[in-house]
Tab-separated table of C-alpha atoms and ligand atoms in Angstrom:
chain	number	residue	atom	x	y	z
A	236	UNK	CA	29.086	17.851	-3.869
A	237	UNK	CA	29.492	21.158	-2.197
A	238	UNK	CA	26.815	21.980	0.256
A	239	UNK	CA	25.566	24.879	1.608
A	240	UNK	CA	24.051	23.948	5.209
A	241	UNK	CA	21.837	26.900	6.692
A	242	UNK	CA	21.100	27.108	10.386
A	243	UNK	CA	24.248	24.391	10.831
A	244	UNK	CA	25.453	26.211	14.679
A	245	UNK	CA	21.976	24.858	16.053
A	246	UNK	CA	20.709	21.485	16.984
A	247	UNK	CA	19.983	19.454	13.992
A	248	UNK	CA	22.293	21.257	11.726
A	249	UNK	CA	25.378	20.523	13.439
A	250	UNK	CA	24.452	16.986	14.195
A	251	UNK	CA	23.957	16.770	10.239
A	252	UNK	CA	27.332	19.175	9.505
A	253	UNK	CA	29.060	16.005	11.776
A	254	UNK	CA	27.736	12.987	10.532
A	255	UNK	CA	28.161	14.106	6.772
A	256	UNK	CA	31.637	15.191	7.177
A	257	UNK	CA	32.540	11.680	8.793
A	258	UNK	CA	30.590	9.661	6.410
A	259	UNK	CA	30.899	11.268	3.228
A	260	UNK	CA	33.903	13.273	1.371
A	261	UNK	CA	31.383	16.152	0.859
A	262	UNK	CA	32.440	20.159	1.732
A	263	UNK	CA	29.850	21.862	3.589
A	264	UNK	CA	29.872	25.728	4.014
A	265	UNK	CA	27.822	26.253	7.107
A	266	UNK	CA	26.176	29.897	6.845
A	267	UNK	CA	24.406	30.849	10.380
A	268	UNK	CA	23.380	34.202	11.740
A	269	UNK	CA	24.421	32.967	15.930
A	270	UNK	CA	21.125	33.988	16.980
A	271	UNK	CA	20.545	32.867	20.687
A	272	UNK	CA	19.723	29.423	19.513
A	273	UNK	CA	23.223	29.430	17.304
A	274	UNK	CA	26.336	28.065	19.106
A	275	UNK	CA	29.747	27.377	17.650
A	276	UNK	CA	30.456	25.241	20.354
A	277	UNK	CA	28.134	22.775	18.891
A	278	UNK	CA	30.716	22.321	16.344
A	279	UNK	CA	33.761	22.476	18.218
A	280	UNK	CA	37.032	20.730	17.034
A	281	UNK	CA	35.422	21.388	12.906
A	282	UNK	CA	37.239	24.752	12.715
A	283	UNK	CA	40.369	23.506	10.605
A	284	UNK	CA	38.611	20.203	9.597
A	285	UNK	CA	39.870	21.137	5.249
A	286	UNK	CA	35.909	20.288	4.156
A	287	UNK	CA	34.051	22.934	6.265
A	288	UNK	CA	34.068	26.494	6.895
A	289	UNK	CA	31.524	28.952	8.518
A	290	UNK	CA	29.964	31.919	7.665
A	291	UNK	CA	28.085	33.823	9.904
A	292	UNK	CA	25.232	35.528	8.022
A	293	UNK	CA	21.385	35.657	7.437
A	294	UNK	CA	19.613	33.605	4.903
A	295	UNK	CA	17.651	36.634	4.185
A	296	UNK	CA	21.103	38.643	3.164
A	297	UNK	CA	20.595	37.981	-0.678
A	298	UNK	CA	23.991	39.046	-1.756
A	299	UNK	CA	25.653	37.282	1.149
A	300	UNK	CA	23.935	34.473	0.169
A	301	UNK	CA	24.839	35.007	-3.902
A	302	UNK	CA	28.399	35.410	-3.279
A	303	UNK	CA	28.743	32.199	-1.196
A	304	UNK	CA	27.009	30.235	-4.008
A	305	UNK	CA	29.130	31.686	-6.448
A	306	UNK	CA	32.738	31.584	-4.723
A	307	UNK	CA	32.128	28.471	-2.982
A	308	UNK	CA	31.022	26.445	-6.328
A	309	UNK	CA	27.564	25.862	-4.293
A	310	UNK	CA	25.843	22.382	-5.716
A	311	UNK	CA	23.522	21.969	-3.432
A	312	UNK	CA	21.629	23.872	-0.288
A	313	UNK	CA	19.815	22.330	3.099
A	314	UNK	CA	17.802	25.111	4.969
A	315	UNK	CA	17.980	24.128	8.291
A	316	UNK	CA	18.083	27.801	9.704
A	317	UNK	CA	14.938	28.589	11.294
A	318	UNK	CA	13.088	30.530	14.664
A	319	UNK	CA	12.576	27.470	15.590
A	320	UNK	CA	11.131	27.096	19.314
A	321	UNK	CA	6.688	27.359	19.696
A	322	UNK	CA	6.659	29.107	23.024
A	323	UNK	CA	8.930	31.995	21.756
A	324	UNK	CA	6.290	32.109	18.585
A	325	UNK	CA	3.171	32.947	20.509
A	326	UNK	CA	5.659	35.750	22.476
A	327	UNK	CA	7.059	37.611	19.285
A	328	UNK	CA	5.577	36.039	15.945
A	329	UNK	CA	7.320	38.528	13.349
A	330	UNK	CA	10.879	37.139	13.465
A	331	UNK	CA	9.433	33.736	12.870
A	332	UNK	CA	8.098	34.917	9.420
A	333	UNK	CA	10.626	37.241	8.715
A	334	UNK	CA	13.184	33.839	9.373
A	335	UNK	CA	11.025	30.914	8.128
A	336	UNK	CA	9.077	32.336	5.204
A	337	UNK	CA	10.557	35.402	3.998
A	338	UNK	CA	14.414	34.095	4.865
A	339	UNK	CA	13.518	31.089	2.767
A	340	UNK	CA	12.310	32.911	0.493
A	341	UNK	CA	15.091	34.602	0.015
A	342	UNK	CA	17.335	31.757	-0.320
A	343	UNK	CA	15.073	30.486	-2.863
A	344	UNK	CA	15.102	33.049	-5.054
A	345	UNK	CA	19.070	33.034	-5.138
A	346	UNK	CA	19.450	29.294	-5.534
A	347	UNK	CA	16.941	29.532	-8.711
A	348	UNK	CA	19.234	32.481	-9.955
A	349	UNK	CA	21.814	30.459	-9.909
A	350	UNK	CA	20.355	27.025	-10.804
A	351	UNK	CA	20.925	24.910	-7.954
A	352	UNK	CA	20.648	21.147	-8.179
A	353	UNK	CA	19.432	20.186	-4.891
A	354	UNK	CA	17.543	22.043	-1.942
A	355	UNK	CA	16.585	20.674	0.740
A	356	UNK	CA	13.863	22.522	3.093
A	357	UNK	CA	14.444	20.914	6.494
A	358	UNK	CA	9.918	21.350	7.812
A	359	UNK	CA	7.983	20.105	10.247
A	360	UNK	CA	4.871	17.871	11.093
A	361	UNK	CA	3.664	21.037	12.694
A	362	UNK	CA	2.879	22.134	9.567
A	363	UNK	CA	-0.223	19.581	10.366
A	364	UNK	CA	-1.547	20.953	12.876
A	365	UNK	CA	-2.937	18.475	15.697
A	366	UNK	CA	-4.394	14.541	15.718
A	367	UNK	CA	-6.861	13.199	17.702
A	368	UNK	CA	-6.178	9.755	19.425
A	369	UNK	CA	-5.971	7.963	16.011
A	370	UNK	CA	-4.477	8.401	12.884
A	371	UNK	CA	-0.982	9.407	12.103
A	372	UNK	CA	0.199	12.176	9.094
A	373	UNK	CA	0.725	11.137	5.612
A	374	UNK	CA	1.943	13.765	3.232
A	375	UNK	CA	-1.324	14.424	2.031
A	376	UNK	CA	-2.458	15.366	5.274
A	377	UNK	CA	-4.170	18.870	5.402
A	378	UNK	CA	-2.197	21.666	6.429
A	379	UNK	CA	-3.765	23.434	9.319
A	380	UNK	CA	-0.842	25.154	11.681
A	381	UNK	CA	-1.792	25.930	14.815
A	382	UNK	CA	0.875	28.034	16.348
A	383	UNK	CA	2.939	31.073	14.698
A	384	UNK	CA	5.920	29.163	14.356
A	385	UNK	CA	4.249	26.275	12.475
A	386	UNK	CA	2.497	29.065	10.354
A	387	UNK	CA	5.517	30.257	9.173
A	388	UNK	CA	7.172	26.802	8.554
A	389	UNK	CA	3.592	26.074	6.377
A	390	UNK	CA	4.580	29.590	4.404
A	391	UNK	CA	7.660	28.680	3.992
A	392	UNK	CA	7.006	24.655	2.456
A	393	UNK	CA	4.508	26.644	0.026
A	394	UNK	CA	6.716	29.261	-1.285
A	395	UNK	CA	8.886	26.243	-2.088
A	396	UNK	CA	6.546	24.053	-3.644
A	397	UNK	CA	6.001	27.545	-6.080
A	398	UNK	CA	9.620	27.831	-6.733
A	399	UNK	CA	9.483	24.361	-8.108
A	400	UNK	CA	6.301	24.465	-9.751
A	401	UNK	CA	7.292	28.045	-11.190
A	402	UNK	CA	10.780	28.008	-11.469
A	403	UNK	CA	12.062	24.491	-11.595
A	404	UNK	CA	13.891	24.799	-8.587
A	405	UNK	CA	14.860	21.394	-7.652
A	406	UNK	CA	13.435	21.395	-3.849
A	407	UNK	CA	12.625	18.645	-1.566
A	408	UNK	CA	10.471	19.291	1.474
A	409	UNK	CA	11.253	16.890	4.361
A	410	UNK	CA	8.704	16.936	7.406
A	411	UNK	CA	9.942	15.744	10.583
A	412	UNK	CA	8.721	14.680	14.129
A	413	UNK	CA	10.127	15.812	17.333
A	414	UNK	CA	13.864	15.248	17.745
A	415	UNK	CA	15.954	14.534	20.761
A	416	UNK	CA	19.867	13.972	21.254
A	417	UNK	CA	23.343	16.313	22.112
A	418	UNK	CA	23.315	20.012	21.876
A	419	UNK	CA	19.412	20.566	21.511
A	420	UNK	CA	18.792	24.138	23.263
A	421	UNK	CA	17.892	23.734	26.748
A	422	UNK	CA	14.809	25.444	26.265
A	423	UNK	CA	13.039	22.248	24.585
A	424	UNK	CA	11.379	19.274	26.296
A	425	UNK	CA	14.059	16.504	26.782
A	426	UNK	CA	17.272	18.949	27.758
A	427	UNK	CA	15.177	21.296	30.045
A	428	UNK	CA	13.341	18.609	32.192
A	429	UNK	CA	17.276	17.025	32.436
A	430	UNK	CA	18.544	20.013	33.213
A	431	UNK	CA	16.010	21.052	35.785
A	432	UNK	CA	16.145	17.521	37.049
A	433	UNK	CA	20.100	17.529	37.584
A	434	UNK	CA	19.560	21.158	39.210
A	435	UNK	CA	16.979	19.481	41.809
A	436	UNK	CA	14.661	22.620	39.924
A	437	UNK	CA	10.732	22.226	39.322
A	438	UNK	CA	10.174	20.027	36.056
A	439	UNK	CA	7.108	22.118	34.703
A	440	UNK	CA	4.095	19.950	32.647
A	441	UNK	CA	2.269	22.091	30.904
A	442	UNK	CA	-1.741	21.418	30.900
A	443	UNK	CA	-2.532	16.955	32.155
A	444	UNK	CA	0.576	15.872	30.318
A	445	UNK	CA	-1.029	14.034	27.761
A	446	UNK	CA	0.062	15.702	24.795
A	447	UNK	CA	1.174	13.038	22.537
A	448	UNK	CA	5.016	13.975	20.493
A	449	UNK	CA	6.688	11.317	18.128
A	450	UNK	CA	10.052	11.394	19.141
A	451	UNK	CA	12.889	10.317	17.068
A	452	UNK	CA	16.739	10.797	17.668
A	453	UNK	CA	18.868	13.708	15.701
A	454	UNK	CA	21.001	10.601	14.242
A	455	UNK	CA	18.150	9.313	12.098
A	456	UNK	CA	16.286	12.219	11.193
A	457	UNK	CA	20.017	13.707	9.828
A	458	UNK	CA	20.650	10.319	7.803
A	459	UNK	CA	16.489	10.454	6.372
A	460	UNK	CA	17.758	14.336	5.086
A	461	UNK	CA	21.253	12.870	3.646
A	462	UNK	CA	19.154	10.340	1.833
A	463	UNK	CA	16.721	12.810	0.305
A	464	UNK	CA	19.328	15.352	-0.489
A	465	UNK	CA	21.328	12.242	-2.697
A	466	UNK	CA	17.811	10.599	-3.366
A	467	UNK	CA	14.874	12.808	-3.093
A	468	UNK	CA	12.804	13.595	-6.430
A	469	UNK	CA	12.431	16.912	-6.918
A	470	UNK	CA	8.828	18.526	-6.008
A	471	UNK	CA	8.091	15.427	-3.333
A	472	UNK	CA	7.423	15.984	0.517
A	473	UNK	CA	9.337	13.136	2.122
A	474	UNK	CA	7.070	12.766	6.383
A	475	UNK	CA	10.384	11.434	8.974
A	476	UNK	CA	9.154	9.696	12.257
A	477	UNK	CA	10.682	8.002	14.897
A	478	UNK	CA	7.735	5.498	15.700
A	479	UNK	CA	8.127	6.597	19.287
A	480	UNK	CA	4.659	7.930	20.624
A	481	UNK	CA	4.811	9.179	24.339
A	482	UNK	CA	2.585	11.372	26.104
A	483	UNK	CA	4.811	14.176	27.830
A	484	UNK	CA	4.198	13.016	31.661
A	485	UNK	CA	5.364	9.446	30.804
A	486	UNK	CA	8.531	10.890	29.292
A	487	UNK	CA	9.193	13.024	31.914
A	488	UNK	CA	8.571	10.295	34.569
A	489	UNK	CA	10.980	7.965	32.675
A	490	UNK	CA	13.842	11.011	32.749
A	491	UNK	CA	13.295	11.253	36.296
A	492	UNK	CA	13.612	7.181	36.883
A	493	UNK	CA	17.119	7.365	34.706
A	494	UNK	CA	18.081	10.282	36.946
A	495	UNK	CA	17.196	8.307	39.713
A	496	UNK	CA	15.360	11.659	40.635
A	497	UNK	CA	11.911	11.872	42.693
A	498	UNK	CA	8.514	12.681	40.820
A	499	UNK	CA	7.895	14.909	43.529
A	500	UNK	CA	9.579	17.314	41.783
A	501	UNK	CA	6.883	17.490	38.356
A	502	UNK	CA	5.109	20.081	38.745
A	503	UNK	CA	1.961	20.817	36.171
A	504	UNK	CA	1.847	24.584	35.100
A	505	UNK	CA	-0.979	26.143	32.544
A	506	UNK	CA	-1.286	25.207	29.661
A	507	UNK	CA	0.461	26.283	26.021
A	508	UNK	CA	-1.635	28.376	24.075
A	509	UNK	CA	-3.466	26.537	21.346
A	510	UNK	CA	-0.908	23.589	22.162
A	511	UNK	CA	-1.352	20.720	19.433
A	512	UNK	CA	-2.810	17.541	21.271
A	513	UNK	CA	-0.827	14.497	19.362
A	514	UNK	CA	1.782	14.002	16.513
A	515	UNK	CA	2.028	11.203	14.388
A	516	UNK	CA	3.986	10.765	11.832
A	517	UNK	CA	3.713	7.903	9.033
A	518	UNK	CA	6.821	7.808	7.284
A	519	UNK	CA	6.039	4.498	5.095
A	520	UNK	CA	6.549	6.885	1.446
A	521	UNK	CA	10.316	7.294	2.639
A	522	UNK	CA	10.475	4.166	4.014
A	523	UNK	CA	9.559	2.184	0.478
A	524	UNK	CA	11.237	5.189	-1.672
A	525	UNK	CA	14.450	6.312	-0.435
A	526	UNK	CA	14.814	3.027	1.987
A	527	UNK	CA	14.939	4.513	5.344
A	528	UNK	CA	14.343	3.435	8.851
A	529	UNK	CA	15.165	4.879	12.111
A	530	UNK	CA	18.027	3.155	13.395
A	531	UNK	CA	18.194	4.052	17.306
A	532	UNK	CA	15.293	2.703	19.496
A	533	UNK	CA	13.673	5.399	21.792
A	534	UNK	CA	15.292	3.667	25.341
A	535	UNK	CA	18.517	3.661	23.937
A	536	UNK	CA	18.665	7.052	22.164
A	537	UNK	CA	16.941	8.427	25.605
A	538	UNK	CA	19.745	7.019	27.368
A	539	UNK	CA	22.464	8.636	25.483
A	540	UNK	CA	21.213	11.671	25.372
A	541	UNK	CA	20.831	11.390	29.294
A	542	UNK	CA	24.444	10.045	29.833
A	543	UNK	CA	25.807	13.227	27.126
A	544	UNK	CA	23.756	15.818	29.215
A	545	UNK	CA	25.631	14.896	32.430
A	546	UNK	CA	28.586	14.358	30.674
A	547	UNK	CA	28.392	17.688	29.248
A	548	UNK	CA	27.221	20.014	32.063
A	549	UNK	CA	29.155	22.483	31.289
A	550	UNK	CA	27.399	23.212	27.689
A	551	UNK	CA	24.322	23.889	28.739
A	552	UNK	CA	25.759	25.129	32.099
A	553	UNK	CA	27.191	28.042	30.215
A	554	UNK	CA	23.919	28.142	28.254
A	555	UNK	CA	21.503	28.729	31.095
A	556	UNK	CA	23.821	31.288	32.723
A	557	UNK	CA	22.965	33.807	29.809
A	558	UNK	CA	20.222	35.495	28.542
A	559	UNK	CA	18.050	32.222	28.575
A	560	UNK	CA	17.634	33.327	32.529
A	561	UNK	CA	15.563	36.505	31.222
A	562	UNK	CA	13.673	34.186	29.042
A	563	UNK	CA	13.046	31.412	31.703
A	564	UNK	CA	11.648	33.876	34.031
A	565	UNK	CA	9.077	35.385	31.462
A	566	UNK	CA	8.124	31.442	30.771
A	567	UNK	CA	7.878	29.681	34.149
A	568	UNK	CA	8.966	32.653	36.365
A	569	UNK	CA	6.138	33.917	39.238
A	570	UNK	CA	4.284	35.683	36.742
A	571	UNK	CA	5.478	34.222	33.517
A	572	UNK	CA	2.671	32.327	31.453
A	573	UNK	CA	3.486	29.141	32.449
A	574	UNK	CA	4.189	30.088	36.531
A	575	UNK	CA	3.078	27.127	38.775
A	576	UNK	CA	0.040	27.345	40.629
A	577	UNK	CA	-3.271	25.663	40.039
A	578	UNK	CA	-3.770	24.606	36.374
A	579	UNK	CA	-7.881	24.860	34.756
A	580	UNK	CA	-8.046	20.451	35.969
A	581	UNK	CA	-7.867	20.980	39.619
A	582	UNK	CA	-10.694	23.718	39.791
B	48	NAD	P1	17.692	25.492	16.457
B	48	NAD	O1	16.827	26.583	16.999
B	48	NAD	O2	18.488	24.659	17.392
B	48	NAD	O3	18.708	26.090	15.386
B	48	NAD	C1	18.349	27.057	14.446
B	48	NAD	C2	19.627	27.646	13.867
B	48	NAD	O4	19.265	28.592	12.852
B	48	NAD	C3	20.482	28.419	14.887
B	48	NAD	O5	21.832	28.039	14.765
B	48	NAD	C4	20.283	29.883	14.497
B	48	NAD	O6	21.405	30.704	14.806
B	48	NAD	C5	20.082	29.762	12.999
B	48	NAD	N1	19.353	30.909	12.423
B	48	NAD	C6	18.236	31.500	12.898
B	48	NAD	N2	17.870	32.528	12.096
B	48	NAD	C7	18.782	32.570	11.079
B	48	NAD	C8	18.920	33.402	9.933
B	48	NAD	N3	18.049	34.377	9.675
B	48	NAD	N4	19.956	33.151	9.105
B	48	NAD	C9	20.850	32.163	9.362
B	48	NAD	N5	20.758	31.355	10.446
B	48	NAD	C10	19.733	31.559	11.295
B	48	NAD	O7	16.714	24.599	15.584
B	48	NAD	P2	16.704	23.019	15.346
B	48	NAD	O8	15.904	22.374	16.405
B	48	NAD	O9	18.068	22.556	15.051
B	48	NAD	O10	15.824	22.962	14.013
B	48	NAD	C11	16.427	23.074	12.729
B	48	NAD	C12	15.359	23.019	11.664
B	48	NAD	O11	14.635	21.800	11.771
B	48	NAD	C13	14.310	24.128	11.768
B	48	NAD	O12	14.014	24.562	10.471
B	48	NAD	C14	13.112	23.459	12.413
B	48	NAD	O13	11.919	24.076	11.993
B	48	NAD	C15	13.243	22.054	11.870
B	48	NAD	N6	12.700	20.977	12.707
B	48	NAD	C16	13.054	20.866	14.016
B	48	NAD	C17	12.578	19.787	14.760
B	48	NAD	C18	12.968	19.618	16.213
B	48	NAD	O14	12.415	18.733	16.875
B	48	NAD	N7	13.891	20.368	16.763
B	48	NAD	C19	11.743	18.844	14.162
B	48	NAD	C20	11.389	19.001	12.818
B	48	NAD	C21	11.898	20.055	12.098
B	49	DAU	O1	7.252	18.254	15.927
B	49	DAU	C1	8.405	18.909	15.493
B	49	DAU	C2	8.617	20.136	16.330
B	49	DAU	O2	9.018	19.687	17.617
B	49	DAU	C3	9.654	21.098	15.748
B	49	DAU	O3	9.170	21.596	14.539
B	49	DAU	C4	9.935	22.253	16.716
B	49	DAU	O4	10.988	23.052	16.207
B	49	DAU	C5	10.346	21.678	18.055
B	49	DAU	O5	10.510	22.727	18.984
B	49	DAU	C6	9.282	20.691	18.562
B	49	DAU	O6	8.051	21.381	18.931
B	49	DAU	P1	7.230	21.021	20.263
B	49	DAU	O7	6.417	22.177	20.629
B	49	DAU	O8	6.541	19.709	20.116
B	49	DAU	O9	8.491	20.786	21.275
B	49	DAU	P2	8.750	21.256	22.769
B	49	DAU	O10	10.021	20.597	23.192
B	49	DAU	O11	8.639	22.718	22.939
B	49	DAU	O12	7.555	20.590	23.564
B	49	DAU	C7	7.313	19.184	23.507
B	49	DAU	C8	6.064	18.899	24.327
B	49	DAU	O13	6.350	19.156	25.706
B	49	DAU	C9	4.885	19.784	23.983
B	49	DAU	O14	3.696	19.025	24.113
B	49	DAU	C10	4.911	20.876	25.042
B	49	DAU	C11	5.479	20.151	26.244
B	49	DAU	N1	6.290	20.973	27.176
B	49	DAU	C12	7.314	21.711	26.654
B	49	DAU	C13	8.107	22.496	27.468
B	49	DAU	C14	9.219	23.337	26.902
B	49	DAU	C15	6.038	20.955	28.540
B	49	DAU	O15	5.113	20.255	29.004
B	49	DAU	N2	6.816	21.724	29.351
B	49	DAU	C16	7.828	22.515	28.873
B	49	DAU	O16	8.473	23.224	29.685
């Protein structure tokens, strides 16, 4: 099969583009537009491997997009390209719909031109808004987005649930919890508290720290997408979890234990806007369908992704030296929405 990966120079993408080209004689043409979340070193040591090549390019470039298909003998597509981070969202909404909905749009409308067999639309739990204590998400959960990123991400699963109702697109929509592992952008949970940890900088909590995430390692969500791209029947949602509930302060205390930093350096910061309370994901229809399971426990994935952000400083070294200082600042600088100082539960 020949795949066309979208969004491939970012987190998940390139941990997929890696793990299918060692597992699998597959080609991949990664197309990616380098936007400040895109990074080719991510995929560094790929650039002569003889079953990839990248493009750089926007989803939402319909001729781009056409020609690849054509020249490149295109079988199948997996959209992971995507705004893709919730604090940026509430900052500058357009360029998450003009990216998530209308980009995938756009790459929808090509791949039913030219009758593509598989497409994968890489989504998010988001797209179900917030849980209370119990329950977890099935895939007939309501969709209620809460934030303008998971907005656009609910857009987007829609317009491709009409491309296969309308068109016969073959499209698979796979909804995922929150992932952790190498090269995810520094501007996430997991790799900023590390970083900020390792740089003896404030780790900043937004609201009590008892916002509940699922987390699951990059590893398992990418082999859950390889199974529904091979697997997947066309028109089904497929929900991916890790089975790893944590409020935020409890992960960020156990960061700080493996860091063997102090807690004195947490420090809780106002709240995110409309910030979702707990996600849950139950992932029992891929589970008994497709036969998947996450593989990596949560201690042990935690702890590699620990030892590869030491081992890597320089990465995300080079990373924070950029333009990410500009957005820092705006985020948790003295007057930036999240700046320290007393949150709404100490008044
Ligand atoms: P990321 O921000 O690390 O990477 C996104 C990539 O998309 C970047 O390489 C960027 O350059 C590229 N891109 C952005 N706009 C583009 C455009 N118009 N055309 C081509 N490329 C473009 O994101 P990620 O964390 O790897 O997430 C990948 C996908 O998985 C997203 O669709 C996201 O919604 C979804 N997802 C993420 C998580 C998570 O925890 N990170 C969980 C569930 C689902
Ligand atoms: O659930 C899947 C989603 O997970 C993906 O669709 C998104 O692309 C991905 O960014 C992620 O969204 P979250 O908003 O859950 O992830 P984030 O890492 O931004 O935040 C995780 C939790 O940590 C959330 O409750 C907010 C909190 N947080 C985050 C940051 C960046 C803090 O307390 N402090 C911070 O500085």
């Amino acid at each position: 099969m020949n795949i066309l990966v979208t969004g491939g120079a970012g987190f998940i993408g390139s941990n997929f583009i890696r793990l299918v080209l060692d597992e699998s004689e597959q080609r991949i043409v990664n197309l990616d537009l380098l936007t400040y979340a895109g990074n080719l070193a991510n995929l560094a040591g790929l650039e002569q491997h003889p079953r990839y090549r990248f493009v750089r390019g926007d989803i939402g470039d319909r001729a781009l997009v056409a020609g690849l298909l054509t020249a490149e003998k295109i079988d199948a597509v997996v959209n992971f390209a995507a705004e893709s981070h919730v604090d940026r969202s509430i900052d500058a909404p357009r360029v998450f719909l003009e990216t998530n909905t209308l980009g995938t749009q756009a790459l929808l409308e090509v791949a039913a031109d030219q009758q593509i067999t598989r497409f994968v639309q890489i989504s998010t739990d988001e797209v179900y808004g917030s849980l209370g204590a119990q329950g977890r998400f099935t895939e007939s959960s309501r969709l209620q987005p809460n934030s303008p990123y998971a907005a656009s991400k609910a857009a987007a699963d829609l317009i491709c649930r009409a491309y296969h109702q309308t068109f016969g697109l073959p499209v698979m929509i796979t909804r995922c919890s929150n992932n952790y592992g190498p090269y995810q952008f520094p501007e996430k949970l997991i790799p900023l508290m590390i970083a900020n940890a390792l740089e003896q900088k404030p780790l900043p909590v937004y609201g009590d720290g008892q916002n509940v995430r699922d987390w699951i390692y990059v590893d398992d969500h990418c082999r859950a997408i390889d199974r529904v791209l091979r697997n997947g029947q066309p028109g089904e949602v497929y929900n991916i979890g890790g089975q790893s509930e944590l409020p935020n302060i409890e992960l960020v205390k156990t960061l700080l234990a493996q860091l063997e930093k102090p807690e004195s350096l947490i420090e809780f910061v106002p709240d995110r806007p409309g910030h979702d309370r707990r996600y849950a994901i139950d992932a029992s229809k891929i589970a008994s369908e497709l036969g998947w399971q996450p593989r990596v426990r949560f201690a042990e994935g935690l702890a590699q992704t620990i030892r590869w952000y030491v081992a890597n400083r320089s990465w995300w070294e080079k990373i924070r030296s950029g333009e990410y200082q500009a957005y820092y600042e705006t985020m948790y600088g003295a007057s930036g929405r999240h700046a320290a100082g007393p949150t709404p539960e100490d008044s």
